[in-house]
Short mmCIF file of C-alpha atoms in Angstrom, two decimals:
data_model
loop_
_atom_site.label_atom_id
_atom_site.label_comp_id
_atom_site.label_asym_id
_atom_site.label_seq_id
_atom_site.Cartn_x
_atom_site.Cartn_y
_atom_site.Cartn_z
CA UNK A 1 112.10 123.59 126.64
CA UNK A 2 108.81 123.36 127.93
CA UNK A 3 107.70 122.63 131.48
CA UNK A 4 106.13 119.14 132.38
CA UNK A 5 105.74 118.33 135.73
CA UNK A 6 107.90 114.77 136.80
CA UNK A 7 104.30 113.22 137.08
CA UNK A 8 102.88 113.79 134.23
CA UNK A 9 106.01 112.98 132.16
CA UNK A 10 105.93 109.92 134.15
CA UNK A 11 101.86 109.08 133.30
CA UNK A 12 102.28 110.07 129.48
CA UNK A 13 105.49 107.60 129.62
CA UNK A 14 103.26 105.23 131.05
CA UNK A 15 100.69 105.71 128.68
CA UNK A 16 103.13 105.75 125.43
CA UNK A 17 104.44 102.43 126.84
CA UNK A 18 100.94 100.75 127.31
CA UNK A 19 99.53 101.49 123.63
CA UNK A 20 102.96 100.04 122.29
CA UNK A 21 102.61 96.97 124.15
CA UNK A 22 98.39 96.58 123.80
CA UNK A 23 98.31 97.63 119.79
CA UNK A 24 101.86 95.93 119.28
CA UNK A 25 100.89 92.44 120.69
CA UNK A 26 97.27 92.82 119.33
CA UNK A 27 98.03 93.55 115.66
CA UNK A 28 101.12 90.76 115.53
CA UNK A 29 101.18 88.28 118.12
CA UNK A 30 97.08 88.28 118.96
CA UNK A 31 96.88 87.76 115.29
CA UNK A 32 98.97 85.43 114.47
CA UNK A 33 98.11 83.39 117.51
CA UNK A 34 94.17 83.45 117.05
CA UNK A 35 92.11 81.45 119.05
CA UNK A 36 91.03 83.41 122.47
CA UNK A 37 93.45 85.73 121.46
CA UNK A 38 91.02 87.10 118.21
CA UNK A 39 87.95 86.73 120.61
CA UNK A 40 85.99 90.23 120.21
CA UNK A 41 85.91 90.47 123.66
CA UNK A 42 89.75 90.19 124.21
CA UNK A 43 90.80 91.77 121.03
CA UNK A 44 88.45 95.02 121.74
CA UNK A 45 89.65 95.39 125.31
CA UNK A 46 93.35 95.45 124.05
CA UNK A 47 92.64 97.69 121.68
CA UNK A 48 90.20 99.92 123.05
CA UNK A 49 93.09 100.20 125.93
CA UNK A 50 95.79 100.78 123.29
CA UNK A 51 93.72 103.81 121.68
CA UNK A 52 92.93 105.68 125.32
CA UNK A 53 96.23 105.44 126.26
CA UNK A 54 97.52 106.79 123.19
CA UNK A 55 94.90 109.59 123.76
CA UNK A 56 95.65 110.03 127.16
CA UNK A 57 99.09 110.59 126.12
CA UNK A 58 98.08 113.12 123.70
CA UNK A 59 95.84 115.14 125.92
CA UNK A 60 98.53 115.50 128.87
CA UNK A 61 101.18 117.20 126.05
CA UNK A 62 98.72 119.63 124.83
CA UNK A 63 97.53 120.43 128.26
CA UNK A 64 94.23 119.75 127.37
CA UNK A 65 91.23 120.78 130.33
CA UNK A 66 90.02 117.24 129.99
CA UNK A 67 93.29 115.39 130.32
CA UNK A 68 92.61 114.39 133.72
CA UNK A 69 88.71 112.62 132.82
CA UNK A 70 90.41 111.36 130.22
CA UNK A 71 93.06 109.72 132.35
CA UNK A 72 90.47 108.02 135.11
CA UNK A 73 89.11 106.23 131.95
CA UNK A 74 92.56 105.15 130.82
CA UNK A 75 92.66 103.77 133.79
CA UNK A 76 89.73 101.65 133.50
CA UNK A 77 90.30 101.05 129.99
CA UNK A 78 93.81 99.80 131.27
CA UNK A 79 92.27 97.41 134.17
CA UNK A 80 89.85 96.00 131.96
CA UNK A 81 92.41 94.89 129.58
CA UNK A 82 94.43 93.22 131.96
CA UNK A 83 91.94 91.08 133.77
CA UNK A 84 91.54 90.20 129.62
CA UNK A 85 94.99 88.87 129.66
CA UNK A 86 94.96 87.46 132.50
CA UNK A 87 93.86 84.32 131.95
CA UNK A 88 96.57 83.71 128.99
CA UNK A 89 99.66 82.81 129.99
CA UNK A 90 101.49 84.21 126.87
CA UNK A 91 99.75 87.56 128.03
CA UNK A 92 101.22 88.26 131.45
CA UNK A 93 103.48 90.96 130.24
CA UNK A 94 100.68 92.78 128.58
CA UNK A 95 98.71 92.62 131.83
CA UNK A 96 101.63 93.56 134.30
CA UNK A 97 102.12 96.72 131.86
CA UNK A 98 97.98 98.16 131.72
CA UNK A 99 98.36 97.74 135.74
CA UNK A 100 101.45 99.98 135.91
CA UNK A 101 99.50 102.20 133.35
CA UNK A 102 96.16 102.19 135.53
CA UNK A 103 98.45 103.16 139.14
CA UNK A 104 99.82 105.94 136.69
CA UNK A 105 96.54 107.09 135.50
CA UNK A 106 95.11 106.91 139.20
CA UNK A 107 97.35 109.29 140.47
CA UNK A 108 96.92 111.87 137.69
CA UNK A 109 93.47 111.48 137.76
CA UNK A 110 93.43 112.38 140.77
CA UNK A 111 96.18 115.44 141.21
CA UNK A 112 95.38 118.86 141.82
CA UNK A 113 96.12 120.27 138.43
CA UNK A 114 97.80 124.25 138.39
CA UNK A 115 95.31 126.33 136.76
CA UNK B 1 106.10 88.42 123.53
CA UNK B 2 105.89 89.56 119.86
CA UNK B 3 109.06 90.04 117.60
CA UNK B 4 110.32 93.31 117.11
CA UNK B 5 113.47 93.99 114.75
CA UNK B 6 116.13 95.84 116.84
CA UNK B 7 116.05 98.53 113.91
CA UNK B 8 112.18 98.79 114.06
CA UNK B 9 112.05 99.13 117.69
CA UNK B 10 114.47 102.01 117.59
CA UNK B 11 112.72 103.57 114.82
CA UNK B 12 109.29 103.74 116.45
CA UNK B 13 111.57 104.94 119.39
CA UNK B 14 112.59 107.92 117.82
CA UNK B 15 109.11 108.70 116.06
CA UNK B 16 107.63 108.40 119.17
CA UNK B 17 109.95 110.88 121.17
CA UNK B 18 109.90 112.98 117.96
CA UNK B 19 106.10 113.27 118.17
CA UNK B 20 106.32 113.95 121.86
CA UNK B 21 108.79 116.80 121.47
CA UNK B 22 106.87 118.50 118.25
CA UNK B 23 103.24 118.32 119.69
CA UNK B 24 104.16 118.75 123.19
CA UNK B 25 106.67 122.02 122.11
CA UNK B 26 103.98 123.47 119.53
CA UNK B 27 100.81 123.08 122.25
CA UNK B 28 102.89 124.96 125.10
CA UNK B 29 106.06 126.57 124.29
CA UNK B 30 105.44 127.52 121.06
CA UNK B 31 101.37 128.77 121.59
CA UNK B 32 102.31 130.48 125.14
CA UNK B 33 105.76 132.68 123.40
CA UNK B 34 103.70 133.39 120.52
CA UNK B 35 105.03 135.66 117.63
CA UNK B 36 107.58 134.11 115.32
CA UNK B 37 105.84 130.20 116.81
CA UNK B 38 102.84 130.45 116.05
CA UNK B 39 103.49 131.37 112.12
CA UNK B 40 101.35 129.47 110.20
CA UNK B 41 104.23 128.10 108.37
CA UNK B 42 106.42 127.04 111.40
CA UNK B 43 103.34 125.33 114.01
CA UNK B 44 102.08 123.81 110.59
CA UNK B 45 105.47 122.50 110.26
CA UNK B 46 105.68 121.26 113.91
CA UNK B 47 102.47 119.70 114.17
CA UNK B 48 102.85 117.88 110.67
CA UNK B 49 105.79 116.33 111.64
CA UNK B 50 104.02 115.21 115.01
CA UNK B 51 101.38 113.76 113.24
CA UNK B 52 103.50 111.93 110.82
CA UNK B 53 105.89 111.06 113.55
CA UNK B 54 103.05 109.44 115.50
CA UNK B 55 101.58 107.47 112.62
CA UNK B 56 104.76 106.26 111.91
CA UNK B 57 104.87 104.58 115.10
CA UNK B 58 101.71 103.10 114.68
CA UNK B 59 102.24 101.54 111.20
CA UNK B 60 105.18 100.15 112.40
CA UNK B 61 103.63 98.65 115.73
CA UNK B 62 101.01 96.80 113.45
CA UNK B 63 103.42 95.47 110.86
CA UNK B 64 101.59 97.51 108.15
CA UNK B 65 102.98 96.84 104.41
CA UNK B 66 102.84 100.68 104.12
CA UNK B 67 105.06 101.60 107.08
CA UNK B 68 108.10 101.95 105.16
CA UNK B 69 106.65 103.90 102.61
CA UNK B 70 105.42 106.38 105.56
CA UNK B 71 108.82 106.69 107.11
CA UNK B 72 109.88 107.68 104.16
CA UNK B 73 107.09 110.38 104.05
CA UNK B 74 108.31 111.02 108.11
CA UNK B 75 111.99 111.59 107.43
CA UNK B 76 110.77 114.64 104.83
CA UNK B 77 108.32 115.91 107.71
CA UNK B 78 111.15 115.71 110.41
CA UNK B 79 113.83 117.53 108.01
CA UNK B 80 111.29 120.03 107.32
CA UNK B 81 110.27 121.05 110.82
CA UNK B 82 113.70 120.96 112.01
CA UNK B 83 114.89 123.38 108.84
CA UNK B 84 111.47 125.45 110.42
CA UNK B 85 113.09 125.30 114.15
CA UNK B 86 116.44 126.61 113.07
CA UNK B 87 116.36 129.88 113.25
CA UNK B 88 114.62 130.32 116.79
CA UNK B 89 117.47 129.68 119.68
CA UNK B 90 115.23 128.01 122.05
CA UNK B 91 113.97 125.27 119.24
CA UNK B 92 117.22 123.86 119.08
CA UNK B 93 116.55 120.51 120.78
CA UNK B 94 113.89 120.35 118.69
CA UNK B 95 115.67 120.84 115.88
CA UNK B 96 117.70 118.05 116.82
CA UNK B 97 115.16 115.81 117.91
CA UNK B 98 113.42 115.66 114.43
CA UNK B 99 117.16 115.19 112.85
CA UNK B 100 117.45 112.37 114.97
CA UNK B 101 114.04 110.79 113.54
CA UNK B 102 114.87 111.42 110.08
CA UNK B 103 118.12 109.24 110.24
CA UNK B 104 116.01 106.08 111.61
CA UNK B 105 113.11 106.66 109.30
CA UNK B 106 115.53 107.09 106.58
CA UNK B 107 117.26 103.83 107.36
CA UNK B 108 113.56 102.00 108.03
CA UNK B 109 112.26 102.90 104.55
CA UNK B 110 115.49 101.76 103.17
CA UNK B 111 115.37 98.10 104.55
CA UNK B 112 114.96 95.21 103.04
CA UNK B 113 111.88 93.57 105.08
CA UNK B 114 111.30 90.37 105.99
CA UNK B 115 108.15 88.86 103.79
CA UNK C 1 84.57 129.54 107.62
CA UNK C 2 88.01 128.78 106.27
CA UNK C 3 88.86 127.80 102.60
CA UNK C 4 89.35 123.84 101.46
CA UNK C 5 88.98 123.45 97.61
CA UNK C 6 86.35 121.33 96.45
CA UNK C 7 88.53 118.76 95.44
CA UNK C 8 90.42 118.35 98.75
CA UNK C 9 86.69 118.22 100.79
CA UNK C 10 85.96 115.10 98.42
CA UNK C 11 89.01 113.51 99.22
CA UNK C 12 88.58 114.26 103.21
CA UNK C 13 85.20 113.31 102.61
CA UNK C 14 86.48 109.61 101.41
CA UNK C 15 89.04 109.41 102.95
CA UNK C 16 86.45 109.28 106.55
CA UNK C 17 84.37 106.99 104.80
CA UNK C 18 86.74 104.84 104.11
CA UNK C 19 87.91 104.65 107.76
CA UNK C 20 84.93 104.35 109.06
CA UNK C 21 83.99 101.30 106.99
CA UNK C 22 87.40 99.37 107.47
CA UNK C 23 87.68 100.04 111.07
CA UNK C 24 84.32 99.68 111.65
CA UNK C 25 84.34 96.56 110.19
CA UNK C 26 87.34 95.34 110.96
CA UNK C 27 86.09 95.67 114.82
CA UNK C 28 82.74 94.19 114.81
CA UNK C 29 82.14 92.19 111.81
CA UNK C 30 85.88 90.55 111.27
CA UNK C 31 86.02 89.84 114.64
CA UNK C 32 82.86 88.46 115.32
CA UNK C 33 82.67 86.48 111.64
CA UNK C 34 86.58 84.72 112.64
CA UNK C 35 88.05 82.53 110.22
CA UNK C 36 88.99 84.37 107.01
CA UNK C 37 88.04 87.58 108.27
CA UNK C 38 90.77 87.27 110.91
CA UNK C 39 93.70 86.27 109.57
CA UNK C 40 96.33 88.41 110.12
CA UNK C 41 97.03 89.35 106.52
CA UNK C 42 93.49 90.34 105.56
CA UNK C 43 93.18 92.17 109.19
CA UNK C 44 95.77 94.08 108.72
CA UNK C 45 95.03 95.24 105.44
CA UNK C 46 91.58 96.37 107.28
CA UNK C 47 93.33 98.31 109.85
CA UNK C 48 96.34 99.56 107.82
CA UNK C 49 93.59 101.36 105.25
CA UNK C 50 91.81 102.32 108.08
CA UNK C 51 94.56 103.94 109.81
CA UNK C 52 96.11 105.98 106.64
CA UNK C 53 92.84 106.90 105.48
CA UNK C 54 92.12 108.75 109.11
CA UNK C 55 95.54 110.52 109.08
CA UNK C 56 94.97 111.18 105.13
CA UNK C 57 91.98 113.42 106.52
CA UNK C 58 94.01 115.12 109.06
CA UNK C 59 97.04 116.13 107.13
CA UNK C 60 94.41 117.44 104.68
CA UNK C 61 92.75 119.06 107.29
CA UNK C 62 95.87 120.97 108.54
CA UNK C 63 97.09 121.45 105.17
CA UNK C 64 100.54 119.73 105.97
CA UNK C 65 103.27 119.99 103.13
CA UNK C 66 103.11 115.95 103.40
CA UNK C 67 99.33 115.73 102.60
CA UNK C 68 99.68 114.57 98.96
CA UNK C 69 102.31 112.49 100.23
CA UNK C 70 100.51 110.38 102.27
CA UNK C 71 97.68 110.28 99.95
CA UNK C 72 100.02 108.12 97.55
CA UNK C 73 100.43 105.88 99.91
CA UNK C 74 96.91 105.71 100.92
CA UNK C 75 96.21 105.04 97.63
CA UNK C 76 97.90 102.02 97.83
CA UNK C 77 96.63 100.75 101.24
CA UNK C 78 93.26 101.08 99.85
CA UNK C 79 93.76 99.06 96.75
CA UNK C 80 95.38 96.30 98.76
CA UNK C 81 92.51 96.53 101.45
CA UNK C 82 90.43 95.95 98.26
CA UNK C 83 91.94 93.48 97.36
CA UNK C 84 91.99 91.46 100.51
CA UNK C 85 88.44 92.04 100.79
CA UNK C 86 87.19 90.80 97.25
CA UNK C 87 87.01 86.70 97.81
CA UNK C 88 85.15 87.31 100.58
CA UNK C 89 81.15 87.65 99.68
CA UNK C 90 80.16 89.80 102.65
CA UNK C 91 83.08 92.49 101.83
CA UNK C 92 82.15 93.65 98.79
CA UNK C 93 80.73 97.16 100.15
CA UNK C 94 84.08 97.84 101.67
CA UNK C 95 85.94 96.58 98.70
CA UNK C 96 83.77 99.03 96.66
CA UNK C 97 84.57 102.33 99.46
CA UNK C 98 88.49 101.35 99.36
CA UNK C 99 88.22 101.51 95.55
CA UNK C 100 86.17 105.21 95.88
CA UNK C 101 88.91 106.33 97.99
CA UNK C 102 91.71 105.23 96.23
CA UNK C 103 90.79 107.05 93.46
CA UNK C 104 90.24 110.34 95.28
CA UNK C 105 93.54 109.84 96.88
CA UNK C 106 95.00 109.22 93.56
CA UNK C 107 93.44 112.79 91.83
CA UNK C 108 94.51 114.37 95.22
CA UNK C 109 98.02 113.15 95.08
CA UNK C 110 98.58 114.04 91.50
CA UNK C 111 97.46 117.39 91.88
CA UNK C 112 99.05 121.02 91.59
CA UNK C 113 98.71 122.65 94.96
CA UNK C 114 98.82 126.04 95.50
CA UNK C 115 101.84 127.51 97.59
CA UNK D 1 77.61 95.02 106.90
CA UNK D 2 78.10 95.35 110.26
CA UNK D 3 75.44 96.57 112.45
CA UNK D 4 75.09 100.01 114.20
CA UNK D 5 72.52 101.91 116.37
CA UNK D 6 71.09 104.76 114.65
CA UNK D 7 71.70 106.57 117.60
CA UNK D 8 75.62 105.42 117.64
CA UNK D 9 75.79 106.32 113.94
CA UNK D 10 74.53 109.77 114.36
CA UNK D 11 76.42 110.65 117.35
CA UNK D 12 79.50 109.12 115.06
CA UNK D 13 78.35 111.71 112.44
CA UNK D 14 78.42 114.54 114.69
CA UNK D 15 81.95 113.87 116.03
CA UNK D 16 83.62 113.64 113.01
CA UNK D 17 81.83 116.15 111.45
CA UNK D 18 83.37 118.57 114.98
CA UNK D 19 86.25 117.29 114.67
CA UNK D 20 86.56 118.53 111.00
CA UNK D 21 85.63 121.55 111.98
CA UNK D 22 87.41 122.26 115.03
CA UNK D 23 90.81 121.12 113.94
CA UNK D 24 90.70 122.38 110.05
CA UNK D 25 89.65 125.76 111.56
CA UNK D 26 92.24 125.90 113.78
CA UNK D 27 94.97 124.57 111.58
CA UNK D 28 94.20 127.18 108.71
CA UNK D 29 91.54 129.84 109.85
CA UNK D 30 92.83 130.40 113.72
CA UNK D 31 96.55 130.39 112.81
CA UNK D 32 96.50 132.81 109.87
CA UNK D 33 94.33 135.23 111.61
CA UNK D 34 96.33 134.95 114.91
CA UNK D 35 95.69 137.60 117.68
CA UNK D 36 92.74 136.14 119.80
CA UNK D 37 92.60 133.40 117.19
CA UNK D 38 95.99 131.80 118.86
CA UNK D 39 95.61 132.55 122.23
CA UNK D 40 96.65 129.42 124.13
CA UNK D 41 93.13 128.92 125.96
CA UNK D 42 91.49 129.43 122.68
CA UNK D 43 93.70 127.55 120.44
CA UNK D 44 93.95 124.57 123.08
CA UNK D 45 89.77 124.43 123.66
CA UNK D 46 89.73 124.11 119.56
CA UNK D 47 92.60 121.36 119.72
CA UNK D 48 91.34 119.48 122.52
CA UNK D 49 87.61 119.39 121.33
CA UNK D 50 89.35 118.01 118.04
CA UNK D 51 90.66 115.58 119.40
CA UNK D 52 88.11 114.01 121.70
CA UNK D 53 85.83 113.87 118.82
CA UNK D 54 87.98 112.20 116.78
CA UNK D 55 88.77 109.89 119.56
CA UNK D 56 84.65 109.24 120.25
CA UNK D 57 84.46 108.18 116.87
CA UNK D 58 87.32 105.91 116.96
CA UNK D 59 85.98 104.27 120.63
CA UNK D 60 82.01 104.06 119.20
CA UNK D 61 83.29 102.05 116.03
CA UNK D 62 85.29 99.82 117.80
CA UNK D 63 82.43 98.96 120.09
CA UNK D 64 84.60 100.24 123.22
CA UNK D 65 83.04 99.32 126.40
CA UNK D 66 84.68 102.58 127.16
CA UNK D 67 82.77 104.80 124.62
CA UNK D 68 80.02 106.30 126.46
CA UNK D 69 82.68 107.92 128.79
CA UNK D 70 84.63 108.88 126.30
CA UNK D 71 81.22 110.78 124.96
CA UNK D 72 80.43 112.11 128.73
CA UNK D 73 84.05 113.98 128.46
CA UNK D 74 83.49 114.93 124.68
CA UNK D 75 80.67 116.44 125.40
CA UNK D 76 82.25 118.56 128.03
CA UNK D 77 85.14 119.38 125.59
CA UNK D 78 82.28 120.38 123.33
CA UNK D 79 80.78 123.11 125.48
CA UNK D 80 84.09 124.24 126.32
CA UNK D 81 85.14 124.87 123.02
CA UNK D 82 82.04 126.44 122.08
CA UNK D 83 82.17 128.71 125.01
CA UNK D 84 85.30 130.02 123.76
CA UNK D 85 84.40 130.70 120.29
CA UNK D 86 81.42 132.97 121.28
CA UNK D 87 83.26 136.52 121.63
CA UNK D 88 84.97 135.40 118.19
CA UNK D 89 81.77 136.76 115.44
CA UNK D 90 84.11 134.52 112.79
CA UNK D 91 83.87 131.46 115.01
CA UNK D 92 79.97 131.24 115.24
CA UNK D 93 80.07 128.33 112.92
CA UNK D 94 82.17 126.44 114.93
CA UNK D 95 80.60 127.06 117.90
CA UNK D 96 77.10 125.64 116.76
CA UNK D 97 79.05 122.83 115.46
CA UNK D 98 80.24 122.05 118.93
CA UNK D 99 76.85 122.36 120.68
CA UNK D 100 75.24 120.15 118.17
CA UNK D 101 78.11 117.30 119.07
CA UNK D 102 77.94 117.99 122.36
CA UNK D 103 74.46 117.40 121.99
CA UNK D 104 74.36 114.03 120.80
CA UNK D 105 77.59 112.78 122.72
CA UNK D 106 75.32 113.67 125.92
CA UNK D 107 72.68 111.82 124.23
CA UNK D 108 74.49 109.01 123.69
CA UNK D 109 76.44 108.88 127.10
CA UNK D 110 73.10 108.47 128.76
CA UNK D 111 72.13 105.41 126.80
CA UNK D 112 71.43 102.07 128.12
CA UNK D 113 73.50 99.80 125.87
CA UNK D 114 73.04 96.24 124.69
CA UNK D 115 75.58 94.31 126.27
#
């Protein structure tokens, strides 16, 4: 098996849990909804959030140099997404799950990383 | 909330735990032991069925009318890596990981789904 | 450099085209147009095409076992993409790339590979 | 047709175009010639570089607000990449590829953009 520290795991978790929530409600219940929901502005920032965290996700399992800069924009990505949903009620999940994934991000962003 | 069939949830479950394991295995474990794991024919196995696993995930989360048609695809991926895993002792939980994946996507692309 | 057959460049080649028009598309122009362009059916046949297309290119790229695989069945994401697109005036040019890169796909997928 | 910056479209270009590069080298060239060629910092630079680019792409098309720091880190990913294919005289290619992306992802980082 190979070695991942607890906070990583837990970020890449975070991450993986995000992107299925953003893409997942974007490309069904966005959709199908329409209205504010298939505004650009709202629609982009759900999926632009969606596709970093799946990145960031990606980046942390292959180890990648720039997993870290990629997290601290996850984390923006993530916080701009929510303040998106914030304003529709049917969206509060969505928005209590990119501010988990920001505090996640944060903290990785921010680690000392082993060489 | 969006709707999520219990047996698509777990599917995109397994895919995406598959894809963690194969990606996350072949871009540390198997690249830092070397030898026998970094054959072209075993990573290309590994990161094929990482790739596949993660798209899977992703057709699924958006609904697409092609996602059983790639499970389908993603079962022969998973039984193939984990056939390529066999033989090296400390790829067993791989091994099983991608068995575990090939069941669900096997059962996915067999489903009768709702219009 | 490493080797890639002409025929499999032309088809990688497409297949980027393809998913750079759909997704492109799909997230400026459907959005911003609304209406038609957003309802879930023809948005989803946007970002379906889109999404197989990409991963097309990148099990080409890696030479996976799966590669002609999945061009089958991007084959048919790009005909129904196509499809979707043609009653709508201002779609034509993406109609016209799904079409191109269904028929690479097609030749691609029907073809003898070497071991 | 939707609208793009020529600037956006050729810094598009460039990242795909690395991205091809980077990860079909790696996938065929880097693991069939192994030795140096799979060496964990050198495969991983090739893989992560990939992957950014590919990801720069996906964030420009979709009009992230997001994308220009996604380009700052591709850009870095870039250099890093290239820096490790100079000692390799096989991998000259792909290093020029990488400065010329790196290039134009600085380029477009730096942009003022419409809002």
């Amino acid at each position: 098996m190979h070695m991942m520290s607890r906070e990583m795991q837990a970020c890449i978790d975070a991450c993986l849990s995000c992107y299925q929530m953003c893409f997942g409600m974007a490309m069904t219940h966005c959709l199908e909804k329409g209205g504010d929901h298939v505004k650009p502005k709202h629609f982009r920032a759900m999926m632009a959030c969606a596709d970093i965290c799946r990145d960031s996700a990606h980046m942390m399992l292959m180890n990648a140099p720039q997993a870290q800069a990629i997290c601290k924009v996850c984390a923006e990505a993530c916080e701009a997404c929510a303040k998106e949903c914030d304003p529709l009620p049917d969206m509060k999940d969505c928005a209590a799950e990119c501010r988990r994934c920001a505090e996640e991000c944060r903290k990785m962003a921010g680690q000392k990383m082993a060489a």
